[in-house]
Coordinates of C-alpha atoms in Angstrom, one line a residue:
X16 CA -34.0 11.7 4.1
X17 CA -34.8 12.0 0.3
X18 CA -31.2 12.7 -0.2
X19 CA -29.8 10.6 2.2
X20 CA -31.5 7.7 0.4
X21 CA -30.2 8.9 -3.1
X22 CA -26.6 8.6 -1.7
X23 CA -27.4 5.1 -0.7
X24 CA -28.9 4.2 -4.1
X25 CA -26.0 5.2 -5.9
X26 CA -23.5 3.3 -3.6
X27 CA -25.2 0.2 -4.0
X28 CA -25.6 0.2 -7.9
X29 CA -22.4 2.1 -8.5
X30 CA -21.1 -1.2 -9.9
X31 CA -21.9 -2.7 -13.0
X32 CA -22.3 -6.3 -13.8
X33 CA -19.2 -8.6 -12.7
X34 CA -17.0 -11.2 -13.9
X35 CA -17.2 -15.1 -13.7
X36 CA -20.6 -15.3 -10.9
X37 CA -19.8 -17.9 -8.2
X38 CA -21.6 -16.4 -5.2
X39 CA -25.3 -17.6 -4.4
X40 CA -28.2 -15.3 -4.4
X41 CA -28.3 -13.0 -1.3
X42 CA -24.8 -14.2 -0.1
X43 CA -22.5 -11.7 1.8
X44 CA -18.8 -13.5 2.2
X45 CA -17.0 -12.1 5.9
X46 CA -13.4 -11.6 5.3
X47 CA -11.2 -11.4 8.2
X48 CA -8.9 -8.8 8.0
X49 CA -6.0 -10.9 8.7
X50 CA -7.3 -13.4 5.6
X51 CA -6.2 -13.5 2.1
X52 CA -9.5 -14.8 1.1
X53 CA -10.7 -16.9 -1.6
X54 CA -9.1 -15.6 -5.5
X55 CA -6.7 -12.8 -4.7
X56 CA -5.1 -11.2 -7.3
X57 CA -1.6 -11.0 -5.4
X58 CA 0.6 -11.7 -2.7
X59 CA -0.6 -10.2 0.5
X60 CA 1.3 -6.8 0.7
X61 CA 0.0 -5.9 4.4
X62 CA 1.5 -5.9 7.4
X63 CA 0.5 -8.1 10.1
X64 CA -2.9 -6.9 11.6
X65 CA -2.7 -4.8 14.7
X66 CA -4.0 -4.7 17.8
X67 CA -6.9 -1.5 17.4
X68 CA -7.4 0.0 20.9
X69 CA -8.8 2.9 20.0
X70 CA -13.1 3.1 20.0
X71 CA -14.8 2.1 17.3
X72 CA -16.9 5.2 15.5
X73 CA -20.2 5.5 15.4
X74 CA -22.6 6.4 12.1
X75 CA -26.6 6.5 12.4
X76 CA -28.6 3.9 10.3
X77 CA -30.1 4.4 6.4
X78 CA -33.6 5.1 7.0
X79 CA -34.8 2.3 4.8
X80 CA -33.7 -1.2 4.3
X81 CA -31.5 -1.3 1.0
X82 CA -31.8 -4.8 1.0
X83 CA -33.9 -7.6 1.2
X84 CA -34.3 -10.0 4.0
X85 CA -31.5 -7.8 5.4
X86 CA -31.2 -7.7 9.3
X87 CA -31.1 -4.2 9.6
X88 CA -30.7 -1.2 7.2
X89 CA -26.8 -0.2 5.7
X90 CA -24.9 2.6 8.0
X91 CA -23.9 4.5 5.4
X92 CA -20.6 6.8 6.4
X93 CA -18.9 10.0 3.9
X94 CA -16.0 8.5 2.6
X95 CA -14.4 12.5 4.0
X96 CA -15.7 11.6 7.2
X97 CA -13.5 12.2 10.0
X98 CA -12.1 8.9 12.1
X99 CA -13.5 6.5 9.1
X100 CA -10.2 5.3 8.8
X101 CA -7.5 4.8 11.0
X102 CA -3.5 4.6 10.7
X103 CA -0.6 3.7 12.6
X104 CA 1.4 7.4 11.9
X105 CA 3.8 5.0 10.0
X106 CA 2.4 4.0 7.1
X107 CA 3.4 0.8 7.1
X108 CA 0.1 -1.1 7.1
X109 CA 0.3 -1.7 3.1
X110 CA 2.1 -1.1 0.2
X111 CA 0.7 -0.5 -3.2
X112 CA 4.2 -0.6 -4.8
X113 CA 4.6 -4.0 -4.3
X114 CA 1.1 -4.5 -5.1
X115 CA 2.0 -2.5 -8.7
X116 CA 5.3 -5.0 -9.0
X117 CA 2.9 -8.4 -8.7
X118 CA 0.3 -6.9 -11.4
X119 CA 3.3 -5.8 -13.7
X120 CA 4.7 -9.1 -13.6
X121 CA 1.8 -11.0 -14.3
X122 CA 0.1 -9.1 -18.0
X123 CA -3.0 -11.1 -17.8
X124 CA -3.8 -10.5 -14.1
X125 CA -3.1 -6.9 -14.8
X126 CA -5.6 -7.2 -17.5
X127 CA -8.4 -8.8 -15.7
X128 CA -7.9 -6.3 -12.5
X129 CA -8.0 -3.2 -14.8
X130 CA -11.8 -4.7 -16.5
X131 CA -12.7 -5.1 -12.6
X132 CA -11.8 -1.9 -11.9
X133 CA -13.8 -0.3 -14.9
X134 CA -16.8 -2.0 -14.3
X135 CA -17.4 0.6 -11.6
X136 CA -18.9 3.6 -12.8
X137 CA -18.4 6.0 -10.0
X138 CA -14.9 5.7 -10.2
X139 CA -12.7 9.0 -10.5
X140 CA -9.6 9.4 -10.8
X141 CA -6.9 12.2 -12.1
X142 CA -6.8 10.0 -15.5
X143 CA -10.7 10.1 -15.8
X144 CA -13.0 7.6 -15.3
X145 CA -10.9 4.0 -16.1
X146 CA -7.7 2.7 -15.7
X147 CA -5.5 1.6 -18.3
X148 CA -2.7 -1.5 -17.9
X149 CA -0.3 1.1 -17.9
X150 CA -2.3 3.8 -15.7
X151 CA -1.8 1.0 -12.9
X152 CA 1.5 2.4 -11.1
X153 CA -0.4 5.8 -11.6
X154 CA -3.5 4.6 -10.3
X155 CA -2.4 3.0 -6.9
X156 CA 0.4 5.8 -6.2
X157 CA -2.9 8.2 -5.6
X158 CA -4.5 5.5 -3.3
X159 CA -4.2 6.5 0.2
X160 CA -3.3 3.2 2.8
X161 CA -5.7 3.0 6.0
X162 CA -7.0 0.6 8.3
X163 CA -10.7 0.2 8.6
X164 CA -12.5 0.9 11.9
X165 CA -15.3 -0.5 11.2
X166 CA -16.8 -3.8 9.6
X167 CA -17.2 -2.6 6.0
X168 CA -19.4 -3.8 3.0
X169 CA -18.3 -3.5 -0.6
X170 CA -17.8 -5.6 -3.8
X171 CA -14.4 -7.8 -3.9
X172 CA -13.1 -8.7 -7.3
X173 CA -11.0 -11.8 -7.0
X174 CA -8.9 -13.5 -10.4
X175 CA -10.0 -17.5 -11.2
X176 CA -9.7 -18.7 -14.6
X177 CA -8.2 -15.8 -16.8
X178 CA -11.1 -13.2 -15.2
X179 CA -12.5 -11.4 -12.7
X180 CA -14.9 -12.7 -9.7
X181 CA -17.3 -10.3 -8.2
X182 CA -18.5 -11.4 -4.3
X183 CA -20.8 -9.3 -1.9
X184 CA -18.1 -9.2 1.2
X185 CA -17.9 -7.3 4.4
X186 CA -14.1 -6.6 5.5
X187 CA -13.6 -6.3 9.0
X188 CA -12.3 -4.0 11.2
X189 CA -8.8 -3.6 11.5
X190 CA -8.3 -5.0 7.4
X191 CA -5.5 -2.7 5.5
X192 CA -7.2 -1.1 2.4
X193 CA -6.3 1.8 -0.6
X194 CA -8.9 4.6 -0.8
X195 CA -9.2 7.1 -3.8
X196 CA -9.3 10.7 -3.4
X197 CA -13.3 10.4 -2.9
X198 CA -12.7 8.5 0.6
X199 CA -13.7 5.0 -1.4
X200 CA -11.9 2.0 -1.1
X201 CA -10.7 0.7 -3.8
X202 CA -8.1 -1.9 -3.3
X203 CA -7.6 -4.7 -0.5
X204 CA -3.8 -4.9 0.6
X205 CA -4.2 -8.5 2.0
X206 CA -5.2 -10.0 -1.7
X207 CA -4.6 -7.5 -4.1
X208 CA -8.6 -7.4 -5.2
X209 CA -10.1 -4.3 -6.5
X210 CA -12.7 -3.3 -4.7
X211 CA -16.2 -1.1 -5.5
X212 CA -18.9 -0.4 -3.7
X213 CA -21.5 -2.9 -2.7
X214 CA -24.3 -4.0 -5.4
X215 CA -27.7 -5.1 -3.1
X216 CA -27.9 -8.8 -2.5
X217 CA -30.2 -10.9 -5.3
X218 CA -31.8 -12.6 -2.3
X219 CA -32.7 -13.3 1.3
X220 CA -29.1 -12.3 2.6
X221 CA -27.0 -14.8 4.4
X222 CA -23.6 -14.2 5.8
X223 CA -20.8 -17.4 4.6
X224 CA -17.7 -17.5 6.7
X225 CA -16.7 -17.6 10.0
X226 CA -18.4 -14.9 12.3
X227 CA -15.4 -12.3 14.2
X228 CA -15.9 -11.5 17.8
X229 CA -18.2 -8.1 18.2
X230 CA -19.3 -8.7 14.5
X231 CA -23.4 -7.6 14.0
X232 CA -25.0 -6.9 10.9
X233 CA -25.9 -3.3 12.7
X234 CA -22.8 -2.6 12.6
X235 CA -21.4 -3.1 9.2
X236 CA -21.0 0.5 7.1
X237 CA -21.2 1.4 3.6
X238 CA -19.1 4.2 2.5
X239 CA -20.6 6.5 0.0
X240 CA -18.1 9.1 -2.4
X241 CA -17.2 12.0 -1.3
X242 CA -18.5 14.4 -3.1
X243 CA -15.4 17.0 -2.9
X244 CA -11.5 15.9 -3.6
X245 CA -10.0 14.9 -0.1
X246 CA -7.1 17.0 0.1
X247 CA -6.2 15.5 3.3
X248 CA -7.6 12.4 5.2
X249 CA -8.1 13.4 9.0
X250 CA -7.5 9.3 10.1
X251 CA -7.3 8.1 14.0
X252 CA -4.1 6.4 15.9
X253 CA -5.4 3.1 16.4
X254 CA -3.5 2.7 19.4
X255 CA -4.3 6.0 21.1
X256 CA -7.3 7.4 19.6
X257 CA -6.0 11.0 18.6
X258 CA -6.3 12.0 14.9
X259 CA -4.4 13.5 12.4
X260 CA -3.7 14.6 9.2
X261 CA -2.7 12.6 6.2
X262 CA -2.2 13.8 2.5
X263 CA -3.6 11.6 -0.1
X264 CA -0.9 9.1 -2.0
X265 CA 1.1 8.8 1.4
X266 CA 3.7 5.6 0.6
X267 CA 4.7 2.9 3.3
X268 CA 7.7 4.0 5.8
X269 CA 6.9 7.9 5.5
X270 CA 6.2 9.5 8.6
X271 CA 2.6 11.6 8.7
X272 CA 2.5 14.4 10.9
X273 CA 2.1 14.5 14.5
X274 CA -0.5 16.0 16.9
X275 CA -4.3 16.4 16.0
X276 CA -5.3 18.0 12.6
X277 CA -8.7 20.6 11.8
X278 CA -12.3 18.9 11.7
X279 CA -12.7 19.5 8.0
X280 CA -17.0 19.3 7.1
X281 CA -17.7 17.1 4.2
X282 CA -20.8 17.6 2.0
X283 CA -22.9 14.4 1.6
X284 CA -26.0 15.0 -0.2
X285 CA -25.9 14.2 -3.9
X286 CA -28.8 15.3 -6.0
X287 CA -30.2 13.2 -8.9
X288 CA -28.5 13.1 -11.9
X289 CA -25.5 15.2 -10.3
X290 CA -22.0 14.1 -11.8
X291 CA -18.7 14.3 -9.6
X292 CA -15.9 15.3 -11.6
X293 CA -12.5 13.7 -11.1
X294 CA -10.0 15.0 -9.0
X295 CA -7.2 17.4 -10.5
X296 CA -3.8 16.1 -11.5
X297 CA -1.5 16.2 -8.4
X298 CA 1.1 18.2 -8.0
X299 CA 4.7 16.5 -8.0
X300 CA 5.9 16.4 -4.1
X301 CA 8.4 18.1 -3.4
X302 CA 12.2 16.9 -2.2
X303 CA 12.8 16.8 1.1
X304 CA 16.5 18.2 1.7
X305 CA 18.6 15.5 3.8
X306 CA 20.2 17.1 6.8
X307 CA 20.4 14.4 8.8
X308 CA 24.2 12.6 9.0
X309 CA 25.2 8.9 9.1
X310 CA 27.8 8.2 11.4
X311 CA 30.9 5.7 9.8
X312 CA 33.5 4.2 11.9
X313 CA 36.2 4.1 9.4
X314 CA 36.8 0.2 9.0
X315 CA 37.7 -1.4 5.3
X316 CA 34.6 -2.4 2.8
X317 CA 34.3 -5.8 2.7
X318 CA 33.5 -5.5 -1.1
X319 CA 34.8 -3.7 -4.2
X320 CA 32.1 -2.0 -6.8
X321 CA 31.2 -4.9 -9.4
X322 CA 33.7 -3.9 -12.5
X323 CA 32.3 -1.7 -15.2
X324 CA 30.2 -3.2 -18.3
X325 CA 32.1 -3.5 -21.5
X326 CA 29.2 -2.7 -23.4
X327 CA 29.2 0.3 -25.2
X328 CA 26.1 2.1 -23.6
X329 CA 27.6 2.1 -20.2
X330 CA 30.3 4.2 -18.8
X331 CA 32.4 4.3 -16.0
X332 CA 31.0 6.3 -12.9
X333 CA 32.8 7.7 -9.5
X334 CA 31.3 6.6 -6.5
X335 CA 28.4 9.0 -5.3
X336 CA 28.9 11.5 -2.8
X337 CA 28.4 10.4 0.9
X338 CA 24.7 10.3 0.9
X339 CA 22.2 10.7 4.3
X340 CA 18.9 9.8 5.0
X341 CA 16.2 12.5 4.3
X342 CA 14.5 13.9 7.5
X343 CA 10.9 13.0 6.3
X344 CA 11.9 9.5 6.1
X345 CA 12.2 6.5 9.5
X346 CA 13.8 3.7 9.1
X347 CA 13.6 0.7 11.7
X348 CA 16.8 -0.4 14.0
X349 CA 18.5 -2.7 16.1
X350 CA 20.7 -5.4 16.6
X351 CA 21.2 -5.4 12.7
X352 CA 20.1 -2.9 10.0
X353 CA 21.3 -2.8 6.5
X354 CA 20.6 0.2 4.5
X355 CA 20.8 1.0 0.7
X356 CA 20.8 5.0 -0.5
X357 CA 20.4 5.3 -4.3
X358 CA 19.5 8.7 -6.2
X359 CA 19.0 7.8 -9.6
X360 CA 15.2 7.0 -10.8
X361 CA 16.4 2.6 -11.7
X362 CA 14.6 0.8 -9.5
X363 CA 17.3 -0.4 -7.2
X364 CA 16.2 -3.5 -4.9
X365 CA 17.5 -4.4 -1.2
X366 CA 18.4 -7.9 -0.4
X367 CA 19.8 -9.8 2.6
X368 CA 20.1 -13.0 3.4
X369 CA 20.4 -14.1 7.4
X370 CA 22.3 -17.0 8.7
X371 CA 19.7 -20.0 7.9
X372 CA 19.5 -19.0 3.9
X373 CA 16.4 -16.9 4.3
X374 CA 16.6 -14.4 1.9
X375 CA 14.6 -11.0 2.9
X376 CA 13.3 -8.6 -0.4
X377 CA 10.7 -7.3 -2.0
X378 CA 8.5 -10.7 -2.5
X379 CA 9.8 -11.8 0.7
X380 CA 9.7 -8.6 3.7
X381 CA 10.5 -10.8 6.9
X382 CA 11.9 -13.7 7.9
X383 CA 11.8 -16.6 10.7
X384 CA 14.9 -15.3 12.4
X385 CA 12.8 -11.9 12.9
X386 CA 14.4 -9.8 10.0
X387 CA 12.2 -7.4 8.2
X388 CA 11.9 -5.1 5.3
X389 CA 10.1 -2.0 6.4
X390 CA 11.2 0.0 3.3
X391 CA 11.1 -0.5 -0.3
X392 CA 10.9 2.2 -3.0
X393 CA 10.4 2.6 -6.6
X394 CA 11.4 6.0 -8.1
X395 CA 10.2 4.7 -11.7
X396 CA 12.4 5.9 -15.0
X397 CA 12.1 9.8 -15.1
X398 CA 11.2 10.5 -11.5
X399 CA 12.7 13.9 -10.2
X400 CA 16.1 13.7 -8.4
X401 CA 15.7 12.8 -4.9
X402 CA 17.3 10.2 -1.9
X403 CA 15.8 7.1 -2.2
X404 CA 15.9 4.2 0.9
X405 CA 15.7 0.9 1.8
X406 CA 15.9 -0.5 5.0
X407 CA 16.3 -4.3 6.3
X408 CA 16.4 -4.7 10.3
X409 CA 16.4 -7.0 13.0
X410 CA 14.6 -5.6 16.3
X411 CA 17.2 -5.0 19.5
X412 CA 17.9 -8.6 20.7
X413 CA 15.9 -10.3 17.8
X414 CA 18.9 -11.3 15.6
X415 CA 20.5 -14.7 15.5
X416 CA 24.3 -15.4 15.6
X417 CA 25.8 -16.3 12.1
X418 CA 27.2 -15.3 8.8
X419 CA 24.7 -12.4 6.6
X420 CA 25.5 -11.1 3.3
X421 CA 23.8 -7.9 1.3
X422 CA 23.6 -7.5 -2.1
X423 CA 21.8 -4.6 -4.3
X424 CA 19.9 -5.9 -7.7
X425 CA 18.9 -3.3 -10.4
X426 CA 15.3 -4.7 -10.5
X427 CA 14.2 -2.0 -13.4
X428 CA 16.3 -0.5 -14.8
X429 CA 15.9 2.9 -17.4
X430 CA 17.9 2.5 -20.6
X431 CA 20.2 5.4 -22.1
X432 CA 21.1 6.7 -18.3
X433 CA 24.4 6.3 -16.3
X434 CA 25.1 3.1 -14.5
X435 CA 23.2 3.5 -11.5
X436 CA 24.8 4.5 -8.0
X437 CA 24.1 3.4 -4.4
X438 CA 25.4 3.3 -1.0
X439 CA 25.3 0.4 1.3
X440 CA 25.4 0.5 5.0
X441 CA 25.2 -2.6 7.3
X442 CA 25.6 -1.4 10.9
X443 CA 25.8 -4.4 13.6
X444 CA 24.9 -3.3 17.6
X445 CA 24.4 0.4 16.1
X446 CA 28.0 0.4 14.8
X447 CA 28.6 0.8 11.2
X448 CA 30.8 -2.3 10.1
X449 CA 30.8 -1.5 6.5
X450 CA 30.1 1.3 4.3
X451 CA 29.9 0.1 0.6
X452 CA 29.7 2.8 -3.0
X453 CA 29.4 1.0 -5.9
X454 CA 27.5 1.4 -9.3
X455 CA 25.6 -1.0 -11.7
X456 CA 24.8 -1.5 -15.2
X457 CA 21.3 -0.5 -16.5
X458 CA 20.7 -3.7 -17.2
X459 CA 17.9 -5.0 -15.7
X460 CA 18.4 -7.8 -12.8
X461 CA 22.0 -6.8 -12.6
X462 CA 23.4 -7.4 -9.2
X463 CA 25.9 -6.3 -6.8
X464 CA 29.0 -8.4 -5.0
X465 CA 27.5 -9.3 -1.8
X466 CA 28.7 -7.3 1.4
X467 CA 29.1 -10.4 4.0
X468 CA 29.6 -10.0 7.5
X469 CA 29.3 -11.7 10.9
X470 CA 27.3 -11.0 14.7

C-alpha cells in the first residue's frame, strides 16, 4: 500500500508548473475522443473513432483519495499493463508524421510544444530527459499509436497566444493517443497536444463538458511509468477482444502481427527517491525484402517523366527498376487505388484529385466522394535504402464517375542527391490503367505531370 501510494504521488506531481493558466481551481475538462478540443496544437491526425466492442479492463482503486472533494480515489493502471491499450492490427488510428509535418511548419508552435513537453520531469526518452525543436521527428517516431480503453486522466497542453495551456482533462475511451516507451501517453492524435500525467486538482473537483454515455468518475484511470523499457506493447483488438503484440515506434499502415502474444509481468512499485533511466537508443529496423509482384496490363502511360533540371546540381536519371510492394506493408483497395513507390530518402508526397476538385494528400487524407489516404511516409534525408509507399483509394463501389488526375510533389527534398525516382500506379476495377516512372529535381515542392484518367 506504501508503495502503491508513492507511484501515485509521483504520477500526479510528475508535472511541473504550466503555461498560460485558464482552467478554474479543481476543474477536470472531459474530452471526447472524437473532439479536437479547445487550443490544439494541430490538425487532427486521427482516424475517425471506432466502434470498441471489446470489454472494457478492469484496475482496482488507489487506496487513498489523491484528490480533494474527489468522488472517488484515481485507478491507477502500469503504463506495461497488459490490455491498457488497444489497436485495430492496422495501425491506422494516428499518425505522428503528419503530426511532425504541422509542428515543422509552424517554428513557434514547435517551440511552445517542446517547453510543454519539458515541463514534465518524468519524461524519458532515448535523447534523455527533454526534447529539443529538432529532436521532434525523433521524439514522436519512438511514440507508440493506441487507442484508449478506458476513460483516462492526464494534463493536456493546448497552444493560445504564442504559449502553452495546461488543463486537468480526462480523454475518453476509444480517443487515439502516442505513448513513450514507459507505457505514458504523451501526445493526443486528435489535437496535436502534448500530454503528461495529471497534477491534483487546486480545488473541490468539478467535471466541465459534456458527460459521455457509461462515463463515472470510478472509472477514470491514471497511468503511472513503467518502470522497465517496453520492448513490446501486448494491446487488445477492439473489435474482437484478443491481444497481441506490438513493438514500440510502429507507424500508420504497417501490419502488427497476428494471433495472441506472451503475458509479459511488469514491475510497479517505485521506491522513494528511485530514478528510471531512459530507454536505450533503438536499433535501426531492418528492410523488409519485397517479394510480392504488381501485376501491369501493358497499356501506354498517360504521362512522360517531367524533363530534367538544367541546373547544374542535377543530373539525368533512368527510370527505376520495376519496383513492388514490400510484404510487411497493406495498402487499401477498390474501385480506384493510386499508388506511388519511391526508394530514395526525399520525402516524396502522393496527391489526387477526384472528379469534383477535391484534392486528397497529406493535409487533406479523405474526401466527400469517399477517397482516402491510408498511407503516407517520410523516409527523412539519410534514412537507409528501403521501398517506400503511398496509397490513395476509393472502397469497392464508393467511387464517383468522372475525370481524376495523380501527381507526385517532392515535399522535402535532401540537397547534393540524385533527382529523386518513383513509380506511379493508378489501377481502376483492380486493372492497372497506367503505370508511370519518372524522376524529380531535389528541389523542394517540385512536382510531377499529372497522370489523368477516367471511371
Amino acid at each position: 500500500m506504501v508503495a502503491l501510494a508513492v507511484v501515485v504521488a509521483l504520477i500526479v506531481s510528475g508535472g511541473g508548473g504550466g503555461g498560460k493558466k485558464e482552467q478554474a481551481a479543481g476543474e477536470v475538462l472531459l474530452e471526447n475522443a472524437a473532439s479536437t478540443g479547445p487550443d490544439p496544437f494541430t490538425a487532427s491526425v486521427a482516424s475517425p473513432v471506432p466502434t470498441i466492442s471489446a470489454a472494457p479492463p478492469t484496475f482496482p482503486p488507489a487506496p487513498i483519495p489523491t484528490e480533494a472533494g474527489a468522488a472517488a480515489p484515481l485507478r491507477v493502471a502500469n503504463g506495461g499493463t497488459v490490455g491498457l491499450y488497444g489497436g485495430t492490427q492496422d495501425n491506422t488510428q494516428c499518425d505522428p508524421a503528419q503530426m511532425t509535418r504541422y509542428l515543422g511548419e509552424n517554428p513557434p508552435k514547435a517551440a511552445a510544444w517542446v517547453d510543454a513537453v519539458n515541463v514534465d520531469t518524468s519524461l524519458r526518452w532515448s535523447g534523455g530527459n527533454s526534447v529539443t525543436t529538432a529532436q521532434i521527428p525523433e521524439y514522436l517516431a519512438q511514440l507508440t499509436p493506441v487507442l484508449l480503453r478506458a476513460d483516462t486522466r492526464v494534463t493536456n497542453n493546448g497552444f493560445s497566444n504564442s504559449t502553452f495551456t495546461s488543463r486537468q482533462t480526462i480523454l475518453q475511451t476509444g480517443s487515439a493517443v502516442l505513448v513513450d516507451t514507459y507505457g505514458v501517453p504523451r501526445a493526443r492524435c486528435a489535437c496535436g497536444n502534448p500530454l503528461s500525467p495529471p497534477k491534483p486538482a487546486a480545488g473541490k473537483v468539478t467535471y466541465k463538458g459534456t458527460q459521455w454515455p457509461g462515463f463515472s468518475p470510478t472509472t477514470v484511470v491514471v497511468v503511472s511509468q513503467s518502470v522497465t523499457v517496453i520492448n513490446q506493447f501486448t494491446l487488445v483488438n477492439i473489435y474482437t477482444g484478443t491481444t497481441y503484440p506490438q513493438p514500440p515506434g510502429y507507424r500508420p499502415g504497417t501490419p502488427t502481427p497476428t494471433g495472441t502474444s506472451e503475458t509479459r509481468t511488469e514491475t510497479v512499485t517505485v521506491t522513494p527517491g528511485q530514478t528510471v533511466p531512459p530507454p536505450p537508443p533503438r536499433a535501426a529496423t531492418p528492410t523488409a525484402t519485397p517479394t510480392t509482384t504488381l501485376t501491369v496490363t501493358p497499356t501506354a502511360p498517360t504521362t512522360q517523366p517531367p524533363a530534367p533540371s538544367t541546373s547544374a546540381t542535377t543530373q539525368s536519371v533512368p527510370p527505376p527498376d520495376q519496383l513492388t510492394v514490400p510484404p510487411t506493408i497493406q495498402l487499401g483497395t477498390g474501385d480506384i487505388q493510386v499508388t506511388l513507390l519511391f526508394t530514395g530518402d526525399s520525402d516524396m508526397d502522393l496527391h489526387v484529385v477526384d472528379p469534383s476538385g477535391q484534392e486528397i494528400y497529406f493535409r487533406n487524407r479523405t474526401s466527400s466522394s469517399g477517397g482516402r489516404l491510408d498511407r503516407d511516409e517520410i523516409p527523412g534525408c539519410g534514412a537507409a535504402p528501403a521501398t517506400h509507399a503511398e496509397n490513395v483509394f476509393w472502397p469497392q463501389g464508393g467511387s464517383p464517375s468522372g475525370a481524376y488526375s495523380a501527381f507526385v510533389v517532392n515535399y522535402a527534398a535532401c540537397p547534393d542527391k540524385p533527382p529523386a525516382t518513383y513509380q506511379l500506379t493508378v489501377k481502376v476495377g483492380g486493372r492497372v490503367v497506367s503505370e508511370t516512372t519518372g524522376s524529380l529535381p531535389q528541389t523542394r515542392g517540385a512536382k510531377s505531370t499529372p497522370v489523368n484518367f477516367t471511371k
